[in-house]
Each structure stands twice: as C-alpha cells, then as structure tokens.
Amino acid sequence: MIVPGFRAAAASAGIKKGQQPDLALITAIRPAAAAGVFTTNRVKAAPVVISRERLRSGRAQALLVNSGNANACTGAQGLEAAWEASHWIARYLNIPDRLVLPASTGVIGQKLPTGKILAALPDLVTRLDPEGLSEVAQAIMTTDTFAKTAQIDGHIGDHPLTVAGIAKGAGMIHPRMATLLAFIFTDAAISPSLLKTYLKAGLAQSFNRISVDGDTSTNDTVIVMASGQARNQLLDRPDSAAGQDFATLLHQVMADLAVQIVRDGEGAQRCYRVIVDGAVNAVEARKAAATVATSPLVKTAVTGADANWGRIMAALGRSGARFDPEQVDIFFGPHQVVRNGQAIGPAAELDFGDLPELKDPLLKDSPLEDLCALYIARLQNLLDEARLYFIGEKV
Amino acid sequence: MIVPGFRAAAASAGIKKGQQPDLALITAIRPAAAAGVFTTNRVKAAPVVISRERLRSGRAQALLVNSGNANACTGAQGLEAAWEASHWIARYLNIPDRLVLPASTGVIGQKLPTGKILAALPDLVTRLDPEGLSEVAQAIMTTDTFAKTAQIDGHIGDHPLTVAGIAKGAGMIHPRMATLLAFIFTDAAISPSLLKTYLKAGLAQSFNRISVDGDTSTNDTVIVMASGQARNQLLDRPDSAAGQDFATLLHQVMADLAVQIVRDGEGAQRCYRVIVDGAVNAVEARKAAATVATSPLVKTAVTGADANWGRIMAALGRSGARFDPEQVDIFFGPHQVVRNGQAIGPAAELDFGDLPELKDPLLKDSPLEDLCALYIARLQNLLDEARLYFIGEKV
C-alpha cells in the first residue's frame, strides 16, 4: 500500500496494554492539500478541536494518530497534551506546528500519557517508510477485529493516480459524521477547496449512510490529503472531466472503507443494506431507509434469519416518511414478500436460511455482495427519483 | 381487582397456539365516559382505525381485545373482521356497534381468524364477572412474562374511588404513544373531554417516557373508561381540587403500568431511569435524557454493570441539547463520577456490582426503587427548572 508522496510508520508506545502498536505517523514530503470532516457531537475530543482549526488553511504535512486513549473529556490538559505531541513531531520533521494534525481513538476520559508518546516519537520518525500505511491501519485499531484498508489505482486522463485509505470503526458508528477514524491519501494534484467539496460529496454516499449501533463518537474524523506527486494538471473545478474521474476514485475508496466498518461492527453477525425506492423525495427516502436499517426489531429479525416484514412495515410507519401503507412492496433480495401492504402467500414466510444469497454470516473474506441482505421497501405511487440506501448492522 | 361498574372475562379462542387465553371482553353496565390515545405510526392496525373513530363520541361500553394476532397490514379484510367481531358483541350485549371498541395485539400481517373469535363470543358474554379484570390482563399477554396490573383506591373529597389498569408490553416500546395496550378503568364520574385531558397529561409523564427497543407498534392503544358509579359530583373542570385528586390517581396507575412494561421488556435484564437536571428548557432536557436512555452503548454498559460515563457524555453530545461539555456532572445513583466534564478519581471507575442500590437485576417482585439504576446528568450553569426523566431498558 503505497501512495506517492507519503511515508508512514507505526510503533508501540504503551498506550494500550501489551505490546500492540498504538501510535502512528503519516507524513507528506511537502505540505499537502488537505481537508477534513469531524464529529458533529457537541463533546469534541482535544485532537478534533485542534485538527479542525488547523485544517482551515487547507494544508497539512503530518498526521499523528494514537489508539487506546481518545483524549476526550480531558479539558485544558487534553488540549495541552495534543499540542505538545504535535509540537514535538513538528520539531523532528522541521515543519510548522500548524501542519501537524493530531487524532486519537480509545477510551474517553483518561489523560493522554504524553510522556509515553513523546518517548516513542523519535523512533517513529526514523522508521517512516513509503510502505508504512498498512502498519498504521493496524496501529489505529481498538476493538476492530481486522485492519481496514482500501486502494484504487486509476487515471486522470493519461496520468496514473492512486487513492488509498485506512479506517478504524467497530463502535459508535452512525451517520452524522460518525465513523471514528478514516484517513485517505492520494497523489493527485488538487486544490484544497475542491478536495473538501469532493470529500463532503463522498461522505454523503458512504460514511453518512452506515450505522452499527446508532451512537456517535467524540473523536470522529475523516481526513484526506493529496500530495500532488501525480503531477496532473491541478484539479480546481468540480465539473471538469478530470475532477469527476478523481471524485469517482475517492468515493469508491470511501465506500469500500465504510462497508468494511459495518462488517466489523462490534458484535456484528450480519450486514445488510436497505434500499428505498419511490419515496416522495430524497429526504423522505432517507428517513424511511434509516429507520428500517436501524430498527432494533428489524436488526434482531435479520440476526435471527427471520423475514419478519411486519417489523419493516412498523419501522416505515414510524419513520416520518409520507406513504400509503396499502401501496408498499417489500423484497428480501430478489424475493418479494409484500405487495400493496399485504403478505403474498408462502413467500412471506421465507426463512433467510433458505436463501443462499442472504444467509451468509459476516465473514470478512467473503465478497461484499454475499454479505448484504438486501431489503427493498418500494413505496409505490410516489416519485421514483428518490432511491436511497442505508447500511445497517446488528449490534 | 374490581372497579365498580365494570365486568370482564377472558377465554381461549384458539388464536394463539395451545390453550392460552387470547380473547377478552370488558363491559360497563351503561355507556361510560371514554377516551383513547393511539399509535402515531403511519401503519395503523384495523382495530386502531375503528376504535379511534368510535371514541370521537366520548362514550364506550365494551372493549373486545384479542392477543396472538395484531390485525395489522390486513387491508379491507382486516377492517371487516374487526367490524364483524364488534358487531356480534354489540348484538349479544344489546348495545349499538359504535359503543364497542376493538383492540388487537400479536403478529402483524396475518388475517384475523374471525370464525374462531365469533365462536368464542357467547361464552365470553356469559362469563362476564366483576372480578374478571385480572384474567383479562393474562389474556392480552404476548411475549410478556408477567401480567401487568395496577390499582389505586382513593378518594375524591369524601367519595371513595378506584382507578385500575391493565397493560401488555414486551416489544416495540418507545415514547410517541407506543406502549402496546393499556386499558384503565375507574368508577369516577367525569366528562369525556376532561378524561381525555387528564389521559394526555398522564401519558406525557408515563408511557411517553419509557423505552425498551426504540420501535413503535401499529397497534398502540391506551383507553380509559369511567363508569360514574362512584357518584361523585361530575368532574368537568381541569383545575378543580376534586379533578386534581382524580388526575393524581390516574397518573399513578399509568406510571405504575409504564414501569412494569419497562421491567418486562423483551430480553431486559436491567431497568434504569435517566434524570437530567439543569437543561436550558424542558424540550432540551427531554432530548438529553432520551438520547442517554436509549443509547445502545449506554445500554450495553448498564447491562455489563460498567459505569462507562464516557458513553453518557458521547450520548449527551449527540442529543442536540445545548450545554457546555465542561460543566457537566454525572452521577450513578448517589455516586458522582464526573465533575465539570471530567472524571473524578477512583469513583469514576466504579463497578455497578459494588453498589448495592444499583446492582439488582430485573426481578419482578423487587420494589421498584431497587430496580432503577439512577443516572443523573447535570448540565450546569443553565436554568434548573427543566428536570426530565426517562426510563430506558436493555434490549
């Protein structure tokens, strides 16, 4: 996993118990275009406060990430700790403090062990390596059971181009900029403002459509950095063909990471996708899809491999979306179980276990298509432009 | 369990498998003042549609309730089935159809077995008995593990007065008029409009503050009927002392039933109450309390007897309530764990298991006070009129 212009390394600083890696550094060879989106939670961890402020410049050169401690609810002391760690990294790298972005994940409310972090920094800098990103994906794990990485090699016109990302999830996963940590790197040459535009558009299609437990974290952070090493003509207009090509790659990487986060949700046994068709508008489609995807009773039915469509109807009914209950169709994958709001024969009694395409448990090496029990709620007689999906997950 | 003016009976009509009682009838000796509140779910079961319409008159004389089949998502056929059953009860009782209120609970989407119900009606009418209400509480159970009943004998001035209620819950429990079924009976003489006023006020303090799984049902129904047998002076002004006395009794019965529903939530292991103090206003207090109470991560922490206050902070932070994270105090029962947004020493590491007043599992014969793990989030430096509680439950 190599993105031209970036180097990375991970180390075990002793923040977590045992010898697991828990500290990571990613650097760009020169200040990179950078954009970030952060938690909407009113309680924001210290590194979120700092990185959000520093990203106003649109430039960053280093990411310093620790796991094992969220540095959240730690007050002024927490801010000092994050400032101090990023200050020392800036000194080692000989760059301004403001180009260092701190990020943390782990337990809320404990003081960041600054001493341990500072002690580990010199070694981390020495070991920076173009192939270090995979190690970083390991180091940022908390309750994750596998490291989350995604990479696409594509082109902008004739220029080869790479977009690669790493993420950590597991708990506190819900749309509203909640995804814990995701860092995406590319060698594209792109303006910071356009990078932010594409990041936000991608979020709406990826991290903002997944849910595991319905909670959001104090530390949620998605940062994208672009080194410019691909030496393509600078992307700075959203509608250009080259810009669109780049956006497609970026969004594919984000969607890949988002689905991996769902698949590895804490306690998750099954992964499913809800598609709502024919809603009055996109807002109502989203309400309907989100309510079905996150309904605890729908989740337990899915986990029990029980095609309990009555729970889907009940969830749609409380979603706030406008529809006529007597014009709803419901499908499990290719199997229709409800027509015009009523069960259709024995199909409505099906067991997930009878459906090879739906019965697979959540295995991380299965193809994604096999993992997603597809729910379709077709709200008939309404406009059908609005088609939204939502990925939910058994807690 | 006797309320003057009412008789009741239950029978096994074969709607449920086995020989369990699944059909019940409650009648008033003459048309009673009656008020109801029904599900806000857009998908409404047939009996909800009919009873809501019939209650516009403010009078009712019979309640016909079945369990085992919700008669929801059953279209025109479902309405016919509910009409037919209530029509035959009206004939047997020699009262107008419009004074019969049907109610159903059970599986969604299956046709109501009208034949079985009609066959059981004559026997049900014959067996009507002033002491039959307890049997009815049994007959309306679905996944409930115990029957829910509450009774208070009080006074309005010198007139002795009874308020008694029965309920069924277990799944699909969430505020927004979601409580599945609750039926409350009193011998007070009260106008239908004042009965409705007090019913709504009571809901806001009871059924609309409980949550088990966050879902709402297609069949949620709370009905209160007043026979007038107490022969008190007719209550028809909300502010009269006699009216207030009655409202207090009614609300106590409703709160008692609401907590019983939480205690018997499907899969529930622990019951807790969230109190928010010092919010900007009641709306924000409610947001904060509801978000903490229903957070899956808070629920899992409570179930694991882990005083994970970071999850409470994170839930407060995404609740939408306005507050300063650095001025939050958090208590578990009498134990303060957070002051000004930060952990206070070893108390913040406490284990529920160490706290006798918090560690009791959900035992239905323990006093309620012992069952409720008390969470207090004090949002400081704000007005302190707004104090809201919310009862949540592990799914």
CSV table of N, CA and C in Angstrom, one decimal, chain B residues 208-295:
chain,number,residue,atom,x,y,z
B,208,ASN,N,-45.2,7.9,27.6
B,208,ASN,CA,-44.3,8.7,26.7
B,208,ASN,C,-42.9,8.9,27.2
B,209,ARG,N,-42.6,8.3,28.3
B,209,ARG,CA,-41.2,8.4,28.8
B,209,ARG,C,-40.5,7.1,29.0
B,210,ILE,N,-41.1,6.0,28.5
B,210,ILE,CA,-40.5,4.8,28.6
B,210,ILE,C,-39.9,4.3,27.2
B,211,SER,N,-38.9,3.5,27.3
B,211,SER,CA,-38.3,3.0,26.0
B,211,SER,C,-37.8,1.6,26.3
B,212,VAL,N,-38.0,0.6,25.4
B,212,VAL,CA,-37.4,-0.6,25.5
B,212,VAL,C,-36.5,-0.8,24.3
B,213,ASP,N,-37.1,-0.9,23.1
B,213,ASP,CA,-36.3,-1.2,21.9
B,213,ASP,C,-36.3,-0.1,20.9
B,214,GLY,N,-37.0,1.0,21.2
B,214,GLY,CA,-37.0,2.1,20.2
B,214,GLY,C,-37.9,2.0,19.1
B,215,ASP,N,-38.6,0.9,19.0
B,215,ASP,CA,-39.6,0.8,17.9
B,215,ASP,C,-41.0,1.1,18.5
B,216,THR,N,-41.9,1.4,17.5
B,216,THR,CA,-43.3,1.6,18.0
B,216,THR,C,-44.2,0.7,17.2
B,217,SER,N,-45.3,0.4,17.7
B,217,SER,CA,-46.2,-0.6,17.2
B,217,SER,C,-47.3,0.0,16.4
B,218,THR,N,-47.9,-0.8,15.5
B,218,THR,CA,-49.0,-0.5,14.7
B,218,THR,C,-50.3,-0.5,15.5
B,219,ASN,N,-50.2,-1.0,16.7
B,219,ASN,CA,-51.5,-1.3,17.5
B,219,ASN,C,-51.5,-0.5,18.8
B,220,ASP,N,-50.6,0.3,19.0
B,220,ASP,CA,-50.5,1.0,20.4
B,220,ASP,C,-51.9,1.7,20.7
B,221,THR,N,-52.3,1.4,21.9
B,221,THR,CA,-53.6,1.9,22.3
B,221,THR,C,-53.7,2.1,23.8
B,222,VAL,N,-54.0,3.2,24.3
B,222,VAL,CA,-54.4,3.4,25.7
B,222,VAL,C,-55.8,3.9,25.7
B,223,ILE,N,-56.6,3.2,26.4
B,223,ILE,CA,-58.0,3.6,26.6
B,223,ILE,C,-58.4,3.7,28.0
B,224,VAL,N,-59.1,4.8,28.4
B,224,VAL,CA,-59.6,4.9,29.8
B,224,VAL,C,-61.1,5.0,29.7
B,225,MET,N,-61.7,4.3,30.6
B,225,MET,CA,-63.2,4.3,30.7
B,225,MET,C,-63.6,4.6,32.1
B,226,ALA,N,-64.6,5.5,32.3
B,226,ALA,CA,-65.1,5.9,33.6
B,226,ALA,C,-66.6,5.6,33.7
B,227,SER,N,-66.9,4.8,34.7
B,227,SER,CA,-68.3,4.3,34.8
B,227,SER,C,-69.3,5.3,35.5
B,228,GLY,N,-68.7,6.1,36.3
B,228,GLY,CA,-69.5,7.1,37.1
B,228,GLY,C,-70.2,6.5,38.3
B,229,GLN,N,-69.9,5.2,38.6
B,229,GLN,CA,-70.5,4.6,39.7
B,229,GLN,C,-70.1,5.1,41.1
B,230,ALA,N,-69.0,5.9,41.1
B,230,ALA,CA,-68.6,6.5,42.4
B,230,ALA,C,-69.6,7.6,42.9
B,231,ARG,N,-70.4,8.1,41.9
B,231,ARG,CA,-71.4,9.0,42.2
B,231,ARG,C,-70.9,10.3,42.8
B,232,ASN,N,-69.7,10.6,42.5
B,232,ASN,CA,-69.2,11.9,42.9
B,232,ASN,C,-69.8,13.0,42.0
B,233,GLN,N,-69.7,14.3,42.4
B,233,GLN,CA,-70.2,15.3,41.6
B,233,GLN,C,-69.4,15.3,40.3
B,234,LEU,N,-70.0,15.4,39.1
B,234,LEU,CA,-69.3,15.2,37.8
B,234,LEU,C,-68.1,16.1,37.7
B,235,LEU,N,-67.0,15.5,37.4
B,235,LEU,CA,-65.7,16.3,37.2
B,235,LEU,C,-65.8,16.8,35.8
B,236,ASP,N,-65.7,18.1,35.7
B,236,ASP,CA,-65.7,18.7,34.3
B,236,ASP,C,-64.8,19.9,34.2
B,237,ARG,N,-64.1,20.3,35.3
B,237,ARG,CA,-63.2,21.4,35.2
B,237,ARG,C,-61.8,20.9,35.6
B,238,PRO,N,-60.8,21.1,34.7
B,238,PRO,CA,-59.4,20.6,35.0
B,238,PRO,C,-58.8,21.1,36.3
B,239,ASP,N,-59.1,22.3,36.7
B,239,ASP,CA,-58.4,22.9,37.8
B,239,ASP,C,-59.1,22.6,39.2
B,240,SER,N,-60.2,22.0,39.2
B,240,SER,CA,-60.9,21.8,40.5
B,240,SER,C,-60.1,20.9,41.4
B,241,ALA,N,-60.2,21.0,42.7
B,241,ALA,CA,-59.4,20.2,43.6
B,241,ALA,C,-59.8,18.7,43.4
B,242,ALA,N,-61.1,18.4,43.2
B,242,ALA,CA,-61.6,17.1,43.0
B,242,ALA,C,-61.0,16.5,41.7
B,243,GLY,N,-60.9,17.3,40.7
B,243,GLY,CA,-60.4,16.9,39.4
B,243,GLY,C,-58.9,16.5,39.6
B,244,GLN,N,-58.2,17.4,40.3
B,244,GLN,CA,-56.8,17.2,40.5
B,244,GLN,C,-56.5,15.9,41.3
B,245,ASP,N,-57.4,15.6,42.3
B,245,ASP,CA,-57.3,14.4,43.0
B,245,ASP,C,-57.4,13.2,42.1
B,246,PHE,N,-58.4,13.3,41.2
B,246,PHE,CA,-58.6,12.2,40.3
B,246,PHE,C,-57.4,12.0,39.4
B,247,ALA,N,-56.9,13.1,38.9
B,247,ALA,CA,-55.8,13.1,37.9
B,247,ALA,C,-54.6,12.4,38.6
B,248,THR,N,-54.4,12.7,39.8
B,248,THR,CA,-53.2,12.1,40.5
B,248,THR,C,-53.4,10.6,40.6
B,249,LEU,N,-54.5,10.1,40.9
B,249,LEU,CA,-54.7,8.7,41.0
B,249,LEU,C,-54.5,8.0,39.6
B,250,LEU,N,-55.1,8.7,38.6
B,250,LEU,CA,-55.0,8.2,37.2
B,250,LEU,C,-53.5,8.1,36.8
B,251,HIS,N,-52.8,9.2,37.1
B,251,HIS,CA,-51.4,9.2,36.7
B,251,HIS,C,-50.5,8.2,37.4
B,252,GLN,N,-50.9,8.0,38.7
B,252,GLN,CA,-50.1,7.0,39.4
B,252,GLN,C,-50.3,5.6,38.8
B,253,VAL,N,-51.5,5.3,38.4
B,253,VAL,CA,-51.8,4.0,37.8
B,253,VAL,C,-51.0,3.9,36.5
B,254,MET,N,-51.1,4.9,35.7
B,254,MET,CA,-50.4,4.9,34.4
B,254,MET,C,-48.9,4.8,34.6
B,255,ALA,N,-48.3,5.5,35.6
B,255,ALA,CA,-46.9,5.4,35.8
B,255,ALA,C,-46.5,4.0,36.3
B,256,ASP,N,-47.3,3.4,37.1
B,256,ASP,CA,-47.1,2.1,37.6
B,256,ASP,C,-47.0,1.1,36.4
B,257,LEU,N,-48.1,1.2,35.6
B,257,LEU,CA,-48.1,0.3,34.4
B,257,LEU,C,-46.9,0.5,33.5
B,258,ALA,N,-46.5,1.8,33.3
B,258,ALA,CA,-45.4,2.1,32.4
B,258,ALA,C,-44.1,1.5,32.9
B,259,VAL,N,-43.9,1.6,34.1
B,259,VAL,CA,-42.6,1.0,34.7
B,259,VAL,C,-42.7,-0.6,34.6
B,260,GLN,N,-43.8,-1.1,34.8
B,260,GLN,CA,-44.0,-2.6,34.7
B,260,GLN,C,-43.6,-3.0,33.2
B,261,ILE,N,-44.1,-2.2,32.3
B,261,ILE,CA,-43.8,-2.5,30.9
B,261,ILE,C,-42.3,-2.5,30.6
B,262,VAL,N,-41.6,-1.5,31.2
B,262,VAL,CA,-40.1,-1.5,31.0
B,262,VAL,C,-39.5,-2.7,31.7
B,263,ARG,N,-39.9,-3.0,32.9
B,263,ARG,CA,-39.3,-4.1,33.6
B,263,ARG,C,-39.4,-5.4,32.9
B,264,ASP,N,-40.5,-5.5,32.1
B,264,ASP,CA,-40.7,-6.8,31.4
B,264,ASP,C,-40.4,-6.7,29.9
B,265,GLY,N,-39.6,-5.7,29.5
B,265,GLY,CA,-39.2,-5.5,28.1
B,265,GLY,C,-38.5,-6.8,27.6
B,266,GLU,N,-38.7,-7.1,26.3
B,266,GLU,CA,-38.2,-8.3,25.8
B,266,GLU,C,-36.7,-8.4,25.9
B,267,GLY,N,-36.2,-9.4,26.6
B,267,GLY,CA,-34.8,-9.6,26.8
B,267,GLY,C,-34.2,-8.7,27.9
B,268,ALA,N,-35.0,-7.9,28.6
B,268,ALA,CA,-34.5,-6.9,29.5
B,268,ALA,C,-33.8,-7.5,30.7
B,269,GLN,N,-32.7,-7.0,31.1
B,269,GLN,CA,-32.0,-7.6,32.3
B,269,GLN,C,-31.9,-6.5,33.4
B,270,ARG,N,-32.0,-5.3,33.0
B,270,ARG,CA,-31.8,-4.2,34.0
B,270,ARG,C,-32.7,-3.0,33.6
B,271,CYS,N,-33.2,-2.3,34.6
B,271,CYS,CA,-34.1,-1.2,34.3
B,271,CYS,C,-33.4,0.0,34.9
B,272,TYR,N,-33.4,1.1,34.1
B,272,TYR,CA,-32.8,2.3,34.7
B,272,TYR,C,-33.6,3.5,34.3
B,273,ARG,N,-33.3,4.6,35.0
B,273,ARG,CA,-34.0,5.8,34.9
B,273,ARG,C,-33.0,6.9,34.7
B,274,VAL,N,-33.2,7.8,33.7
B,274,VAL,CA,-32.2,8.9,33.5
B,274,VAL,C,-32.9,10.2,33.9
B,275,ILE,N,-32.2,10.9,34.7
B,275,ILE,CA,-32.7,12.2,35.1
B,275,ILE,C,-31.8,13.3,34.6
B,276,VAL,N,-32.3,14.3,34.0
B,276,VAL,CA,-31.5,15.4,33.5
B,276,VAL,C,-31.9,16.6,34.3
B,277,ASP,N,-30.9,17.3,34.8
B,277,ASP,CA,-31.2,18.4,35.6
B,277,ASP,C,-30.5,19.6,35.0
B,278,GLY,N,-31.1,20.8,35.1
B,278,GLY,CA,-30.4,22.0,34.7
B,278,GLY,C,-30.3,22.2,33.2
B,279,ALA,N,-31.2,21.6,32.4
B,279,ALA,CA,-31.2,21.9,31.0
B,279,ALA,C,-31.8,23.3,30.7
B,280,VAL,N,-31.5,23.8,29.5
B,280,VAL,CA,-32.0,25.1,29.1
B,280,VAL,C,-33.5,25.2,29.2
B,281,ASN,N,-34.2,24.1,28.7
B,281,ASN,CA,-35.6,24.1,28.8
B,281,ASN,C,-36.1,22.6,28.8
B,282,ALA,N,-37.4,22.4,28.9
B,282,ALA,CA,-37.9,21.1,29.1
B,282,ALA,C,-37.6,20.3,27.8
B,283,VAL,N,-37.7,20.9,26.6
B,283,VAL,CA,-37.5,20.2,25.4
B,283,VAL,C,-36.1,19.7,25.3
B,284,GLU,N,-35.1,20.5,25.7
B,284,GLU,CA,-33.8,20.1,25.6
B,284,GLU,C,-33.4,19.0,26.7
B,285,ALA,N,-34.1,19.2,27.8
B,285,ALA,CA,-33.9,18.2,28.9
B,285,ALA,C,-34.4,16.8,28.4
B,286,ARG,N,-35.5,16.8,27.7
B,286,ARG,CA,-36.0,15.6,27.2
B,286,ARG,C,-35.1,15.0,26.1
B,287,LYS,N,-34.6,15.8,25.2
B,287,LYS,CA,-33.7,15.3,24.2
B,287,LYS,C,-32.5,14.7,24.9
B,288,ALA,N,-31.9,15.3,25.9
B,288,ALA,CA,-30.7,14.8,26.5
B,288,ALA,C,-31.1,13.5,27.2
B,289,ALA,N,-32.1,13.5,28.0
B,289,ALA,CA,-32.5,12.3,28.7
B,289,ALA,C,-32.8,11.1,27.8
B,290,ALA,N,-33.6,11.4,26.7
B,290,ALA,CA,-34.0,10.3,25.8
B,290,ALA,C,-32.8,9.8,25.1
B,291,THR,N,-31.8,10.6,24.7
B,291,THR,CA,-30.7,10.1,24.0
B,291,THR,C,-29.8,9.2,24.9
B,292,VAL,N,-29.6,9.7,26.1
B,292,VAL,CA,-28.8,8.8,27.0
B,292,VAL,C,-29.5,7.5,27.3
B,293,ALA,N,-30.8,7.6,27.6
B,293,ALA,CA,-31.6,6.4,28.0
B,293,ALA,C,-31.6,5.4,26.9
B,294,THR,N,-31.6,5.8,25.6
B,294,THR,CA,-31.8,4.9,24.5
B,294,THR,C,-30.5,4.6,23.8
B,295,SER,N,-29.4,5.2,24.2
B,295,SER,CA,-28.1,4.9,23.5
B,295,SER,C,-27.8,3.4,23.7
